Amino acid sequence: MSTPLGRRVAAEGVGTAVLVAVVVGSGIQATELSHDVGVQLLANSISTVFGLGVLIVLLGPVSGAHFNPAVTLAAWFAGRRSGDGPTLREVVAYVPAQLAGAVGGAVLADAMFAEPLVKWSTHDRFAGHLWLAETVATAGLVLLILGLGRTGQGRLAPAAVASYIGAAYWFTSSTSFANPAVTIGRTFSDTFAGIAPGSVLPFIVAQLLGAAVGLGLAALLFGAAVPSGTTTAVVVAYGETERAASAP
């Protein structure tokens, strides 16, 4: 029997909330401990790498550990014919949970550091090179996730995905949000990790474009068909044991 949808949706909401709390909270802490922007980014990225890796290990078996609408949509699109991806019903349930979790995580981080619970960010990130960076970051993330599934290496997802995000913090000018939910959540905190509301829409458009590019690259590099016994649907395959037991 597979994990009930309600439990999977809860895992996506809680996981996204904790992820954003890690990103925003470590950003606040880094700012309080150092005035050096490089040190702040280093602290923020290291915290995110470890936090994301732990969340994927813990919640991957429950929901797949997407924590990201772009990943959920890409997984649905990639698996819509083979049946390995989430259903449209699951997408409709996952995405609002991810968005609500992201907002809740930002508010939680603000509360832990005695910041105003809701204070719109004034950190402007409205520039073409940042949009390009978000396209590249999200394309790489989707390519990695689908590539791991199509090559039967899904077990490496916790380390691989966390490592990629950590690297992308440094090789992209935008510091690799690569996640529409996280982008929206970070508007609720006027801190080092924040993004001004006016900068959000182009970021999300770039992220969705990047997801489409990642899908295309995955098809080009690994083929459109999914090898038997693998999945492109999730970062970590939830319900894998139940599916194996029911297979003919």
mmCIF file of C-alpha atoms in Angstrom:
data_model
loop_
_atom_site.group_PDB
_atom_site.id
_atom_site.type_symbol
_atom_site.label_atom_id
_atom_site.label_comp_id
_atom_site.label_asym_id
_atom_site.label_seq_id
_atom_site.Cartn_x
_atom_site.Cartn_y
_atom_site.Cartn_z
ATOM 1 C CA MET A 1 0.000 0.000 0.000
ATOM 2 C CA SER A 2 1.524 3.325 -1.024
ATOM 3 C CA THR A 3 1.872 6.318 1.269
ATOM 4 C CA PRO A 4 -1.437 8.241 1.501
ATOM 5 C CA LEU A 5 -1.549 11.464 -0.485
ATOM 6 C CA GLY A 6 -2.285 13.508 2.620
ATOM 7 C CA ARG A 7 0.900 12.314 4.278
ATOM 8 C CA ARG A 8 2.947 13.029 1.168
ATOM 9 C CA VAL A 9 1.499 16.533 0.896
ATOM 10 C CA ALA A 10 2.300 17.152 4.572
ATOM 11 C CA ALA A 11 5.876 15.995 3.965
ATOM 12 C CA GLU A 12 6.234 18.417 1.056
ATOM 13 C CA GLY A 13 4.877 21.308 3.125
ATOM 14 C CA VAL A 14 6.991 20.558 6.193
ATOM 15 C CA GLY A 15 10.092 19.825 4.145
ATOM 16 C CA THR A 16 9.826 23.069 2.172
ATOM 17 C CA ALA A 17 9.208 24.998 5.387
ATOM 18 C CA VAL A 18 12.319 23.574 7.023
ATOM 19 C CA LEU A 19 14.375 24.169 3.883
ATOM 20 C CA VAL A 20 13.393 27.849 3.755
ATOM 21 C CA ALA A 21 13.942 28.181 7.510
ATOM 22 C CA VAL A 22 17.457 26.829 6.976
ATOM 23 C CA VAL A 23 18.148 29.218 4.080
ATOM 24 C CA VAL A 24 16.730 32.326 5.750
ATOM 25 C CA GLY A 25 17.868 31.470 9.273
ATOM 26 C CA SER A 26 21.455 30.780 8.251
ATOM 27 C CA GLY A 27 21.409 34.010 6.245
ATOM 28 C CA ILE A 28 20.361 35.981 9.325
ATOM 29 C CA GLN A 29 22.927 34.223 11.501
ATOM 30 C CA ALA A 30 25.692 34.789 8.977
ATOM 31 C CA THR A 31 24.886 38.496 8.790
ATOM 32 C CA GLU A 32 25.010 38.805 12.583
ATOM 33 C CA LEU A 33 28.333 36.988 12.851
ATOM 34 C CA SER A 34 30.228 38.608 9.983
ATOM 35 C CA HIS A 35 30.152 41.719 7.806
ATOM 36 C CA ASP A 36 32.145 39.953 5.079
ATOM 37 C CA VAL A 37 29.781 39.065 2.231
ATOM 38 C CA GLY A 38 31.951 36.131 1.202
ATOM 39 C CA VAL A 39 31.814 34.641 4.694
ATOM 40 C CA GLN A 40 28.057 35.220 4.794
ATOM 41 C CA LEU A 41 27.566 33.369 1.513
ATOM 42 C CA LEU A 42 29.842 30.541 2.636
ATOM 43 C CA ALA A 43 27.892 30.061 5.863
ATOM 44 C CA ASN A 44 24.570 30.262 4.041
ATOM 45 C CA SER A 45 25.585 27.750 1.374
ATOM 46 C CA ILE A 46 27.108 25.213 3.772
ATOM 47 C CA SER A 47 24.026 25.291 5.985
ATOM 48 C CA THR A 48 21.766 24.814 2.956
ATOM 49 C CA VAL A 49 23.796 21.873 1.645
ATOM 50 C CA PHE A 50 23.622 19.963 4.917
ATOM 51 C CA GLY A 51 20.010 20.897 5.595
ATOM 52 C CA LEU A 52 18.816 19.876 2.133
ATOM 53 C CA GLY A 53 20.721 16.594 2.225
ATOM 54 C CA VAL A 54 19.168 15.648 5.570
ATOM 55 C CA LEU A 55 15.672 16.581 4.399
ATOM 56 C CA ILE A 56 15.976 14.446 1.259
ATOM 57 C CA VAL A 57 17.176 11.454 3.290
ATOM 58 C CA LEU A 58 14.397 11.881 5.863
ATOM 59 C CA LEU A 59 11.397 12.769 3.689
ATOM 60 C CA GLY A 60 12.348 11.302 0.322
ATOM 61 C CA PRO A 61 10.816 7.906 1.172
ATOM 62 C CA VAL A 62 7.548 9.675 2.102
ATOM 63 C CA SER A 63 6.929 12.169 -0.705
ATOM 64 C CA GLY A 64 9.958 12.079 -2.970
ATOM 65 C CA ALA A 65 11.377 15.246 -1.368
ATOM 66 C CA HIS A 66 10.631 17.645 -4.212
ATOM 67 C CA PHE A 67 10.247 20.809 -2.055
ATOM 68 C CA ASN A 68 10.167 22.665 -5.359
ATOM 69 C CA PRO A 69 7.267 23.345 -7.790
ATOM 70 C CA ALA A 70 9.669 23.351 -10.741
ATOM 71 C CA VAL A 71 10.840 19.838 -9.853
ATOM 72 C CA THR A 72 7.276 18.624 -9.313
ATOM 73 C CA LEU A 73 6.143 19.991 -12.680
ATOM 74 C CA ALA A 74 9.191 18.589 -14.464
ATOM 75 C CA ALA A 75 8.653 15.169 -12.876
ATOM 76 C CA TRP A 76 5.001 15.187 -13.905
ATOM 77 C CA PHE A 77 5.826 16.168 -17.481
ATOM 78 C CA ALA A 78 8.650 13.633 -17.813
ATOM 79 C CA GLY A 79 6.579 10.770 -16.445
ATOM 80 C CA ARG A 80 3.131 11.593 -17.819
ATOM 81 C CA ARG A 81 3.274 8.853 -20.482
ATOM 82 C CA SER A 82 5.163 6.151 -18.614
ATOM 83 C CA GLY A 83 3.174 6.629 -15.411
ATOM 84 C CA ASP A 84 6.350 7.007 -13.334
ATOM 85 C CA GLY A 85 5.736 10.670 -12.584
ATOM 86 C CA PRO A 86 3.307 12.247 -10.142
ATOM 87 C CA THR A 87 -0.262 12.499 -11.347
ATOM 88 C CA LEU A 88 -1.884 15.832 -12.098
ATOM 89 C CA ARG A 89 -3.862 15.417 -8.866
ATOM 90 C CA GLU A 90 -0.606 15.061 -6.942
ATOM 91 C CA VAL A 91 0.855 18.130 -8.655
ATOM 92 C CA VAL A 92 -2.194 20.185 -7.710
ATOM 93 C CA ALA A 93 -1.764 19.033 -4.094
ATOM 94 C CA TYR A 94 2.026 19.330 -3.871
ATOM 95 C CA VAL A 95 2.524 22.840 -5.253
ATOM 96 C CA PRO A 96 0.250 24.745 -2.824
ATOM 97 C CA ALA A 97 1.799 22.804 0.073
ATOM 98 C CA GLN A 98 5.266 23.791 -1.097
ATOM 99 C CA LEU A 99 4.272 27.460 -1.430
ATOM 100 C CA ALA A 100 2.587 27.555 1.982
ATOM 101 C CA GLY A 101 5.526 25.754 3.549
ATOM 102 C CA ALA A 102 7.990 28.231 2.078
ATOM 103 C CA VAL A 103 6.127 31.211 3.548
ATOM 104 C CA GLY A 104 5.802 29.448 6.899
ATOM 105 C CA GLY A 105 9.508 28.608 6.940
ATOM 106 C CA ALA A 106 10.517 32.212 6.320
ATOM 107 C CA VAL A 107 8.233 33.469 9.085
ATOM 108 C CA LEU A 108 9.602 30.795 11.431
ATOM 109 C CA ALA A 109 13.189 31.836 10.718
ATOM 110 C CA ASP A 110 12.314 35.490 11.372
ATOM 111 C CA ALA A 111 10.690 34.509 14.665
ATOM 112 C CA MET A 112 13.727 32.503 15.809
ATOM 113 C CA PHE A 113 15.958 35.551 15.373
ATOM 114 C CA ALA A 114 13.492 38.085 16.796
ATOM 115 C CA GLU A 115 13.009 39.692 13.390
ATOM 116 C CA PRO A 116 9.613 41.091 12.321
ATOM 117 C CA LEU A 117 7.541 38.061 11.336
ATOM 118 C CA VAL A 118 6.604 39.615 8.016
ATOM 119 C CA LYS A 119 8.846 42.292 6.607
ATOM 120 C CA TRP A 120 9.061 42.506 2.837
ATOM 121 C CA SER A 121 12.577 42.177 1.523
ATOM 122 C CA THR A 122 14.212 45.220 -0.033
ATOM 123 C CA HIS A 123 16.984 43.149 -1.626
ATOM 124 C CA ASP A 124 16.584 44.004 -5.302
ATOM 125 C CA ARG A 125 17.561 41.206 -7.698
ATOM 126 C CA PHE A 126 16.101 42.597 -10.909
ATOM 127 C CA ALA A 127 18.718 42.076 -13.643
ATOM 128 C CA GLY A 128 19.101 40.058 -16.813
ATOM 129 C CA HIS A 129 22.246 38.235 -15.752
ATOM 130 C CA LEU A 130 20.467 37.025 -12.603
ATOM 131 C CA TRP A 131 17.586 35.660 -14.693
ATOM 132 C CA LEU A 132 20.077 33.822 -16.896
ATOM 133 C CA ALA A 133 21.709 32.408 -13.768
ATOM 134 C CA GLU A 134 18.358 31.158 -12.496
ATOM 135 C CA THR A 135 17.650 29.501 -15.836
ATOM 136 C CA VAL A 136 21.011 27.738 -15.733
ATOM 137 C CA ALA A 137 20.686 26.744 -12.069
ATOM 138 C CA THR A 138 17.209 25.255 -12.484
ATOM 139 C CA ALA A 139 18.081 23.517 -15.748
ATOM 140 C CA GLY A 140 21.034 21.851 -14.056
ATOM 141 C CA LEU A 141 18.942 20.783 -11.092
ATOM 142 C CA VAL A 142 16.222 19.194 -13.247
ATOM 143 C CA LEU A 143 18.815 17.540 -15.495
ATOM 144 C CA LEU A 144 20.553 16.092 -12.443
ATOM 145 C CA ILE A 145 17.362 14.708 -10.903
ATOM 146 C CA LEU A 146 16.080 13.170 -14.136
ATOM 147 C CA GLY A 147 19.540 11.913 -15.038
ATOM 148 C CA LEU A 148 19.924 10.112 -11.718
ATOM 149 C CA GLY A 149 16.573 8.423 -12.255
ATOM 150 C CA ARG A 150 17.231 7.426 -15.844
ATOM 151 C CA THR A 151 20.646 5.972 -15.047
ATOM 152 C CA GLY A 152 19.416 4.054 -12.007
ATOM 153 C CA GLN A 153 21.395 6.135 -9.528
ATOM 154 C CA GLY A 154 18.525 7.566 -7.499
ATOM 155 C CA ARG A 155 20.166 6.387 -4.264
ATOM 156 C CA LEU A 156 22.772 9.118 -4.754
ATOM 157 C CA ALA A 157 20.179 11.890 -4.838
ATOM 158 C CA PRO A 158 20.634 13.224 -1.279
ATOM 159 C CA ALA A 159 24.343 13.825 -1.724
ATOM 160 C CA ALA A 160 24.210 14.740 -5.415
ATOM 161 C CA VAL A 161 21.325 17.233 -5.240
ATOM 162 C CA ALA A 162 22.646 18.911 -2.081
ATOM 163 C CA SER A 163 26.134 19.123 -3.591
ATOM 164 C CA TYR A 164 24.800 20.650 -6.807
ATOM 165 C CA ILE A 165 22.877 23.335 -4.915
ATOM 166 C CA GLY A 166 25.960 24.091 -2.833
ATOM 167 C CA ALA A 167 28.088 24.467 -5.948
ATOM 168 C CA ALA A 168 25.445 26.564 -7.712
ATOM 169 C CA TYR A 169 25.439 29.032 -4.817
ATOM 170 C CA TRP A 170 28.916 29.940 -6.003
ATOM 171 C CA PHE A 171 28.937 29.487 -9.770
ATOM 172 C CA THR A 172 25.724 31.442 -10.441
ATOM 173 C CA SER A 173 25.371 35.180 -9.961
ATOM 174 C CA SER A 174 21.905 34.722 -8.433
ATOM 175 C CA THR A 175 23.204 32.272 -5.776
ATOM 176 C CA SER A 176 20.895 29.627 -7.225
ATOM 177 C CA PHE A 177 17.391 29.971 -5.833
ATOM 178 C CA ALA A 178 16.273 27.444 -8.526
ATOM 179 C CA ASN A 179 12.917 27.067 -6.759
ATOM 180 C CA PRO A 180 9.728 29.147 -7.151
ATOM 181 C CA ALA A 181 8.495 28.294 -3.650
ATOM 182 C CA VAL A 182 11.773 29.267 -2.000
ATOM 183 C CA THR A 183 11.829 32.445 -4.078
ATOM 184 C CA ILE A 184 8.387 33.461 -2.812
ATOM 185 C CA GLY A 185 9.242 32.514 0.773
ATOM 186 C CA ARG A 186 12.367 34.651 0.755
ATOM 187 C CA THR A 187 10.342 37.792 0.035
ATOM 188 C CA PHE A 188 9.010 37.606 3.609
ATOM 189 C CA SER A 189 12.380 38.339 5.199
ATOM 190 C CA ASP A 190 14.322 41.572 4.769
ATOM 191 C CA THR A 191 17.657 39.890 5.377
ATOM 192 C CA PHE A 192 20.772 38.750 3.533
ATOM 193 C CA ALA A 193 18.806 35.862 1.987
ATOM 194 C CA GLY A 194 15.784 37.900 0.920
ATOM 195 C CA ILE A 195 14.502 38.988 -2.475
ATOM 196 C CA ALA A 196 12.328 42.033 -3.127
ATOM 197 C CA PRO A 197 8.765 41.193 -4.227
ATOM 198 C CA GLY A 198 9.284 43.166 -7.440
ATOM 199 C CA SER A 199 12.109 40.802 -8.413
ATOM 200 C CA VAL A 200 10.134 37.587 -7.925
ATOM 201 C CA LEU A 201 8.175 37.196 -11.168
ATOM 202 C CA PRO A 202 11.179 37.256 -13.541
ATOM 203 C CA PHE A 203 12.965 34.790 -11.253
ATOM 204 C CA ILE A 204 10.049 32.358 -11.393
ATOM 205 C CA VAL A 205 9.735 32.710 -15.163
ATOM 206 C CA ALA A 206 13.458 31.995 -15.496
ATOM 207 C CA GLN A 207 13.165 28.979 -13.197
ATOM 208 C CA LEU A 208 10.281 27.498 -15.180
ATOM 209 C CA LEU A 209 12.204 28.117 -18.393
ATOM 210 C CA GLY A 210 15.191 26.399 -16.816
ATOM 211 C CA ALA A 211 13.023 23.408 -15.902
ATOM 212 C CA ALA A 212 11.953 23.134 -19.545
ATOM 213 C CA VAL A 213 15.584 23.323 -20.662
ATOM 214 C CA GLY A 214 16.504 20.629 -18.140
ATOM 215 C CA LEU A 215 13.757 18.380 -19.504
ATOM 216 C CA GLY A 216 15.069 18.856 -23.031
ATOM 217 C CA LEU A 217 18.657 18.134 -22.007
ATOM 218 C CA ALA A 218 17.591 14.997 -20.143
ATOM 219 C CA ALA A 219 15.820 13.712 -23.255
ATOM 220 C CA LEU A 220 18.848 14.569 -25.387
ATOM 221 C CA LEU A 221 21.434 12.985 -23.097
ATOM 222 C CA PHE A 222 19.533 10.049 -21.622
ATOM 223 C CA GLY A 223 16.704 9.462 -24.089
ATOM 224 C CA ALA A 224 13.002 10.089 -23.718
ATOM 225 C CA ALA A 225 12.191 6.566 -22.555
ATOM 226 C CA VAL A 226 12.658 5.575 -18.929
ATOM 227 C CA PRO A 227 14.660 2.363 -18.468
ATOM 228 C CA SER A 228 12.745 -0.435 -16.752
ATOM 229 C CA GLY A 229 12.954 -0.311 -12.971
ATOM 230 C CA THR A 230 13.910 3.358 -12.723
ATOM 231 C CA THR A 231 11.957 6.539 -12.148
ATOM 232 C CA THR A 232 12.117 10.165 -13.154
ATOM 233 C CA ALA A 233 9.276 11.167 -10.895
ATOM 234 C CA VAL A 234 11.030 12.125 -7.709
ATOM 235 C CA VAL A 235 14.312 13.118 -6.132
ATOM 236 C CA VAL A 236 14.075 9.964 -4.018
ATOM 237 C CA ALA A 237 11.593 7.305 -5.075
ATOM 238 C CA TYR A 238 8.824 7.085 -2.492
ATOM 239 C CA GLY A 239 6.836 3.868 -2.298
ATOM 240 C CA GLU A 240 9.617 1.964 -4.054
ATOM 241 C CA THR A 241 9.207 -1.087 -1.799
ATOM 242 C CA GLU A 242 5.455 -1.206 -2.283
ATOM 243 C CA ARG A 243 5.786 -0.926 -6.071
ATOM 244 C CA ALA A 244 8.374 -3.696 -6.179
ATOM 245 C CA ALA A 245 6.195 -5.989 -4.095
ATOM 246 C CA SER A 246 3.200 -5.513 -6.376
ATOM 247 C CA ALA A 247 5.116 -5.877 -9.623
ATOM 248 C CA PRO A 248 4.342 -8.979 -11.715
#
